[in-house]
Amino acid sequence: MTEPYPRPSGADALAAPLSQITADIASLGFERKLTVPKPGVKFFNREWSWLHFNERVLEEAELEDNPLLERLKFLAIFASNLDEFFMIRVAGLYRQIEAGIERSGSDRAPPAAQAAGVAEIVHGLMPRVERATTQIVDALREKGVRLLGVEELDSRAKTYVERYYDEVIYPVLTPTIVGPTHPFPHLASCTLYLVLRLHDQRPGRNKKSDKKLNRERLGFIALPRVLPRFIEVAREGEGHADFVPIESVISTRAEQLFNGYEIKSMSAVRVTRDADIALDEAAAEDLREALARKLLGRRHGAAVRLEHGGRIASDVLEQIQTELQSDPQQHYALDGLMQRTDLMQIYSAIKRADLKDPPFEPLLPERARGTSSFAWLRQGPQLLYHPYHAFDPVADLVLEAADDPKVLAIKQTLYRTSGNSPVIRGLTRAAENGKQVTVVVELRARFDEARNIEWAERLEQAGAHVVYGLVGLKTHCKALLIVRREAEGIRRYVHFGTGNYNDATARIYTDFGLMAADELLGEDASALFNVITGATQPPPFNKIEIAPTGLRRRTLHLIAREIDKSARRSRGRIIAKMNSLVDREVIKQLYKASQAGVSIDLIVRGICCLRPGVKGLSENIRVRSIVGRYLEHARIFYFKNGGQEELYLASADWMPRNLDHRIELMFPVEDERHRKFIKNVMELQLKDNVRARELSADGVYAHVSAKRRKLDSQMAIHEMTRELVQSKQRQSAPSARFVPIGRGGNHAG
Amino acid sequence: MEAKDKAGSSGNRAKARTKTAKPAKAARASRAKTSKTTKTTKTTKRQRRASVVTPSTPEPTASPPPLIAAIDVGSRALRMSVGEVLADGTTRRLETLQAPVAIGYDTFVRGRIRALTTEAVVRTLSDFVNVVGAYGIKPPEIWTVATTAVRDARNREVFLERVEQQTGLEVHVLDAIEETRLAYQLVRHLLGERFGSGTNMLLALGAGGTQIVVQTDGEIELAETRKLGLMRLIQTHGLPEHDVSDSVRAFLRKAIGSIGRVHDLSRVGEVIVINNDVYRVVAEVGKPTPIDGGLELTSGAVDKVVALVDASSNDELVDRYNVDHATVESARMALAELDVFRELAHNAKKVVLPASSMLDSLLLDRRNALEGGADAPVASRQSEAAAWAVGRRYRIDIDHAAKVRELALQLFDGIRTHSTLADRSRTLLAVAAILHDIGIFVSTTNHEVHGGYLIRNSQIMGLSRSEVERVALLVRFHRRAMPSMGHPELRNLRSAQRVEVLKLTSLLRVADSLDADDRQLIESVTVEMTPEAMHFRAQTRVGDREGFAAIRRSFKEKADLCEELFGVKARLTEVLAT
């Protein structure tokens, strides 16, 4: 069998046998014991819990039932998630350690112990990542999608790659040498470098002194970020292609770059640094963390992780470590391909139905020909469930409003969105048409700042009133308000959602959106925007609740009410679905509810600091996580309320950052059909035995035993929405109907 | 006036969230009458049905309801409301904004508004202007009023100038009594018939002042403003945490007790309280009965609320009920004040809390303006009633005053076609006629001078400060020396107003002369203008020669101004009633 990835001659390390890696890891002494919860522990550590979530993402890559390219995509997502985690969360832990903070997080654990636990878990995961990568790459090779080293190419392909190197790669390379007169270069965060041990062979001027001189040097070559990581070489056969990692080509030509030096060894390194997220950024989840950040505000970009080839020369590693002042427990030796985030390139480049999830058809609401969005919404509220339902009705509403002479104003929050999205187009046009357009832009959406600023400026030029939210509070709620002057008076149309106004992510994230011409919701929406723009204090709202003013109290109150209404005959019931559950106060309230006999099901995709199933503490709480094709993103809160059921959707998780440091929105679902639909969705998710894992009291997520027929909730919801459409078409009901439109796939994202 | 303001916007919308869901719901229902909010469910249903049948029918193109906006520059906060006037005349509130800018803190403590505060006001008002801009409403169209915090600031002119320059808003500084009128007008609008029967007392417990109106069967007996105000109290006594201290109550008793000495409040059967924070606390804590336009409690129920609030800490109340700290603090003070008033009106059986606010009254005012003063006759009656209340306090001869008023108005209506006098002038004339002899209370000698200053220092609800000033001038010149430019008060008037005052004075002088012997000898009078003369024809019941001769003498003396103004001779003829 040929090597899965290129192994350039002279370099030690872009691949190594799996057994050796596991042995290496074991020799480091990392066994999973630190992170196993002890009895009596009431809260799981949030960092570790997050890593378990990412482990579930990895499981999707490992799962042989998944199409090959989808598995590859999950590998890329895993890697990109982990990068961000180190840049923000792990960086935060190190800042806390340096600031001398004794305890932090929901479990009030010492930051050093948390960091050690992180290392333990990540070290445990890396061999699995390498194994999965090998498996997937091997399997893809059989399907005609090959990842090859330069030396594996045939002569024609080789010529192409060499020319590509000469014309495209070479001009942008900047090799650097560390020597007596050359300082150690700054290794940029999340950038792959080749590091070479060099021997200076150039004759010195003075032969005598020359002998005493140290002629050992270090050389670095940064892989150019401006170029694709993989050089795509077309091959015969539909959808067949070869991909050559750029470092493979560079390493074969390294001698040319370091003319006059002998290359003793070559390896790859990659540093992850503190991303320097500002103090008010929500990563600071409690005061102590914020304090730590403030104290250490001067130390920018500290290294928090060093990944390196498994057989890197120890003195080279030592030199780098000294330079970075990095913590050895955050050194990760890898033998396979590094920087797996780049695998997304291959996923996007190959368009093959046999290697990807079958395309799906988002459903579009049916409405009478010629009916405007406004007339449609006046018939009653509409519930959209993306990506099962298309995002188009939301975009259409904005686009129609832009040209409608009766529309006076459009107000909208924008968090993460694409610049060429129809929503932005609509808003721009509306502003140009002289309507009052107010856009609340959150620039602090992590890593998207530059992109956000660009279209925000475009909107401003068009005459829109662009507001950057309240100081210190991230605007995370998703709301759209259209004020229209009709014959009977002002009517307001609103859209409240659990996800961003992003037509691209709406095809991958599961999110609810409620559109309505409801008077009280309209009044609330107006007030909400007045609050966000700082024009008013938060008033008592009719139906909605917002953070940071009332949402925490309301949430605690709703749980308490369930305790009050729980009786032996009729137990209280809470079903809550969210991305993360971290908040201590809410968790304690849930424990209280469990102890009062309230039956609680939590569907928490990511972090969960609540420890379920502990007798006397939480035996009535079950926690499950669903990680599947679509990113579970909707927040749903159901309360039985003694039979007077209440159901809410929200933009907020039960996390301190959502409840205390952001503007968030929770709104009720009042239409009986909509409530039934959402309850069905949750029921399917609670029955899921394919994508779901249950969290046990010892902190382990395990697949549900599939005694019954296999049920993948995401696929079942597809079916349910389709059936609903068909049955409605048969009845020809006048209310919302959804019909499939011929558009497909989540591949856009 | 400002503490009561949120009532409409929030108190009645208090969510049915907790165990106390009932009153909150009731509150919402009660709002339907004022603002039409709850009507929408019906509308939507109707529309739904309609649009199912013909989904693509184009929408009707009738002109949409007019939009109105009002801003209240209060002592504790700035507030704005945007609404629209629906076809049935009701006002539907669209948006309500509130920003905590405590101008009162500056005025009540330092006597002037600090530059920092002015800037905060300007910033907030700019935000407000921006919000109403979405509805196409421009700053000059926003009815912006300020109350005591601006009124009492030494640098108010500077403040107003700066605000207008920066925001385009022209702020009208309300007189204390104008505030009272607004409160009265609103309550009348909200409670309708119910408000007009029996003896009741209206209390608007604001941050900077308290407005008091007592009326019996629609007749106002007392209307005035006291500089109490929750904010002033908090400034002098500190934030109330627990039971409002005895010193506060003692202070209030002293301040309010004087009202009880002048007016008999024991007949009051019902106390009407406008204060948003009290409204919210009562809705959450008490068990009020919802009525049209608000909530109602028995006296006993109010006692229970007061006892509960007194016995609980702020934190306890906030935890247990759906209220915030600021509301609880303010409600504590307001309840203490209410308590002291109830000690005076100890026979009151009920307390009524209208679901409304200053902003609602401003919107109502705006709406009335929009409809060409639909409430004008009512406003005039109100002002006259207030004048009678003042008159009674100074023991005027009721029969003489009524006769002079009657005759003066007959003259006014008679010459109206020859003059450019407005409806409002008629009201001023009536008020002046009622009060023309008020100065006799001080002394018969120079009583027109005493009358002038008494009026100038009285609160006549329904009249603005400048109108009161003009009434005072009418009284000042109703007898003896003719008005001339030598009088500074007259000189200071704008010329149109000066002409108005002169014309009205001339009529008042004639009317007064026609009842010179205080015996109501003359039944009625008509006036006819010819190129040669003004013919006054006075109808008498019996031929009382002597009596009429006296009247004629007086007429000769007092028609002087008339002759001068209209440039013709004035002639009086007696006409015997048949």
CSV table of C-alpha atoms in Angstrom, one decimal, chain B residues 352-517:
chain,number,residue,atom,x,y,z
B,352,VAL,CA,-60.0,54.3,41.1
B,353,LEU,CA,-56.8,53.9,39.1
B,354,PRO,CA,-57.2,55.0,35.5
B,355,ALA,CA,-55.0,53.1,33.1
B,356,SER,CA,-53.4,56.1,31.6
B,357,SER,CA,-50.7,58.7,31.7
B,358,MET,CA,-49.5,62.1,30.9
B,359,LEU,CA,-48.6,60.9,27.4
B,360,ASP,CA,-52.2,59.7,26.8
B,361,SER,CA,-53.4,63.1,27.8
B,362,LEU,CA,-50.9,64.8,25.5
B,363,LEU,CA,-52.0,62.5,22.6
B,364,LEU,CA,-55.7,63.3,23.5
B,365,ASP,CA,-54.8,67.0,23.4
B,366,ARG,CA,-53.1,66.5,20.0
B,367,ARG,CA,-56.1,64.6,18.7
B,368,ASN,CA,-58.5,67.3,19.8
B,369,ALA,CA,-56.3,69.9,18.1
B,370,LEU,CA,-56.4,67.7,15.0
B,371,GLU,CA,-60.1,67.6,15.0
B,372,GLY,CA,-60.4,71.4,15.2
B,373,GLY,CA,-61.0,71.5,19.0
B,374,ALA,CA,-63.7,69.0,19.3
B,375,ASP,CA,-63.6,69.5,23.0
B,376,ALA,CA,-63.8,73.3,22.9
B,377,PRO,CA,-67.3,73.8,24.4
B,378,VAL,CA,-66.3,71.4,27.1
B,379,ALA,CA,-63.0,73.2,27.7
B,380,SER,CA,-64.9,76.5,28.0
B,381,ARG,CA,-67.3,75.0,30.5
B,382,GLN,CA,-64.4,73.7,32.5
B,383,SER,CA,-62.7,77.1,32.6
B,384,GLU,CA,-65.9,78.8,33.7
B,385,ALA,CA,-66.4,76.2,36.4
B,386,ALA,CA,-62.9,76.8,37.6
B,387,ALA,CA,-63.6,80.5,37.6
B,388,TRP,CA,-66.7,80.0,39.8
B,389,ALA,CA,-64.7,77.9,42.2
B,390,VAL,CA,-62.2,80.7,42.5
B,391,GLY,CA,-65.0,83.3,42.8
B,392,ARG,CA,-66.7,81.4,45.6
B,393,ARG,CA,-63.5,81.3,47.5
B,394,TYR,CA,-63.5,85.1,47.4
B,395,ARG,CA,-67.2,85.3,48.2
B,396,ILE,CA,-68.4,87.1,45.1
B,397,ASP,CA,-72.0,88.2,44.6
B,398,ILE,CA,-73.0,85.2,42.6
B,399,ASP,CA,-76.2,86.7,41.1
B,400,HIS,CA,-74.4,89.8,39.9
B,401,ALA,CA,-71.6,87.9,38.5
B,402,ALA,CA,-73.9,85.5,36.6
B,403,LYS,CA,-75.9,88.5,35.2
B,404,VAL,CA,-72.8,90.3,34.0
B,405,ARG,CA,-71.5,87.1,32.4
B,406,GLU,CA,-74.8,86.6,30.7
B,407,LEU,CA,-75.0,90.2,29.4
B,408,ALA,CA,-71.3,90.3,28.4
B,409,LEU,CA,-71.7,87.1,26.3
B,410,GLN,CA,-74.8,88.5,24.6
B,411,LEU,CA,-72.8,91.6,23.7
B,412,PHE,CA,-69.9,89.5,22.5
B,413,ASP,CA,-72.2,87.4,20.3
B,414,GLY,CA,-73.9,90.6,19.1
B,415,ILE,CA,-70.8,92.4,17.8
B,416,ARG,CA,-69.1,89.2,16.7
B,417,THR,CA,-69.9,89.8,13.0
B,418,HIS,CA,-68.2,93.2,13.2
B,419,SER,CA,-65.1,92.0,14.9
B,420,THR,CA,-62.5,89.4,14.7
B,421,LEU,CA,-62.8,87.7,18.0
B,422,ALA,CA,-62.2,84.0,18.5
B,423,ASP,CA,-64.1,81.4,20.5
B,424,ARG,CA,-61.4,81.5,23.0
B,425,SER,CA,-61.9,85.2,23.6
B,426,ARG,CA,-65.5,84.4,24.5
B,427,THR,CA,-64.3,82.1,27.3
B,428,LEU,CA,-61.9,84.7,28.6
B,429,LEU,CA,-64.7,87.3,28.6
B,430,ALA,CA,-66.9,84.9,30.5
B,431,VAL,CA,-64.2,84.1,33.1
B,432,ALA,CA,-63.5,87.8,33.5
B,433,ALA,CA,-67.2,88.6,33.9
B,434,ILE,CA,-67.5,86.0,36.6
B,435,LEU,CA,-64.5,87.3,38.5
B,436,HIS,CA,-64.7,91.0,37.8
B,437,ASP,CA,-65.6,92.0,41.4
B,438,ILE,CA,-63.3,89.5,43.1
B,439,GLY,CA,-61.1,92.3,44.4
B,440,ILE,CA,-63.9,93.4,46.8
B,441,PHE,CA,-62.8,90.6,49.0
B,442,VAL,CA,-59.7,92.6,49.8
B,443,SER,CA,-61.3,96.1,49.7
B,444,THR,CA,-64.0,98.0,47.9
B,445,THR,CA,-61.6,100.8,47.2
B,446,ASN,CA,-59.6,100.1,44.1
B,447,HIS,CA,-61.1,96.7,43.9
B,448,GLU,CA,-60.3,96.4,40.2
B,449,VAL,CA,-56.6,96.5,41.2
B,450,HIS,CA,-57.0,93.9,43.9
B,451,GLY,CA,-59.0,91.8,41.4
B,452,GLY,CA,-56.2,92.0,39.0
B,453,TYR,CA,-53.5,90.5,41.2
B,454,LEU,CA,-55.9,88.0,42.9
B,455,ILE,CA,-56.6,86.6,39.4
B,456,ARG,CA,-53.0,86.7,38.4
B,457,ASN,CA,-52.1,84.5,41.4
B,458,SER,CA,-55.0,82.1,41.1
B,459,GLN,CA,-55.0,78.8,39.3
B,460,ILE,CA,-57.9,78.7,36.8
B,461,MET,CA,-57.9,75.3,35.2
B,462,GLY,CA,-58.2,75.4,31.5
B,463,LEU,CA,-56.5,78.7,31.1
B,464,SER,CA,-52.9,79.1,30.1
B,465,ARG,CA,-50.6,81.5,31.9
B,466,SER,CA,-51.0,84.2,29.3
B,467,GLU,CA,-54.7,83.8,29.2
B,468,VAL,CA,-54.9,84.2,33.0
B,469,GLU,CA,-52.8,87.4,32.5
B,470,ARG,CA,-55.4,88.7,30.0
B,471,VAL,CA,-58.3,87.9,32.2
B,472,ALA,CA,-56.5,89.8,35.0
B,473,LEU,CA,-56.2,92.8,32.7
B,474,LEU,CA,-59.9,92.7,31.8
B,475,VAL,CA,-60.7,92.8,35.5
B,476,ARG,CA,-58.2,95.5,36.1
B,477,PHE,CA,-59.8,97.8,33.6
B,478,HIS,CA,-63.5,96.9,34.0
B,479,ARG,CA,-64.1,100.1,35.9
B,480,ARG,CA,-62.6,103.6,36.4
B,481,ALA,CA,-59.6,104.7,34.3
B,482,MET,CA,-59.6,103.6,30.7
B,483,PRO,CA,-56.7,101.3,29.8
B,484,SER,CA,-53.8,103.1,28.2
B,485,MET,CA,-50.3,102.3,27.0
B,486,GLY,CA,-49.1,103.7,30.2
B,487,HIS,CA,-49.9,100.4,31.9
B,488,PRO,CA,-46.9,98.2,31.5
B,489,GLU,CA,-48.9,95.0,31.6
B,490,LEU,CA,-50.8,96.1,28.6
B,491,ARG,CA,-47.8,97.4,26.8
B,492,ASN,CA,-46.1,94.0,27.2
B,493,LEU,CA,-48.8,92.3,25.2
B,494,ARG,CA,-48.5,91.5,21.6
B,495,SER,CA,-50.6,93.9,19.6
B,496,ALA,CA,-53.3,91.3,18.6
B,497,GLN,CA,-53.7,90.4,22.2
B,498,ARG,CA,-53.8,94.0,23.2
B,499,VAL,CA,-56.6,94.6,20.8
B,500,GLU,CA,-58.4,91.6,22.1
B,501,VAL,CA,-58.1,92.8,25.7
B,502,LEU,CA,-59.4,96.3,24.8
B,503,LYS,CA,-62.4,95.0,22.9
B,504,LEU,CA,-63.3,92.5,25.6
B,505,THR,CA,-62.8,95.2,28.3
B,506,SER,CA,-65.1,97.5,26.5
B,507,LEU,CA,-67.8,94.9,26.4
B,508,LEU,CA,-67.2,94.0,30.1
B,509,ARG,CA,-67.5,97.6,31.1
B,510,VAL,CA,-70.9,97.9,29.3
B,511,ALA,CA,-72.2,94.6,30.7
B,512,ASP,CA,-71.2,95.6,34.2
B,513,SER,CA,-72.9,99.0,33.9
B,514,LEU,CA,-76.1,97.2,32.8
B,515,ASP,CA,-76.3,95.6,36.2
B,516,ALA,CA,-75.0,98.6,38.0
B,517,ASP,CA,-77.5,98.3,40.9
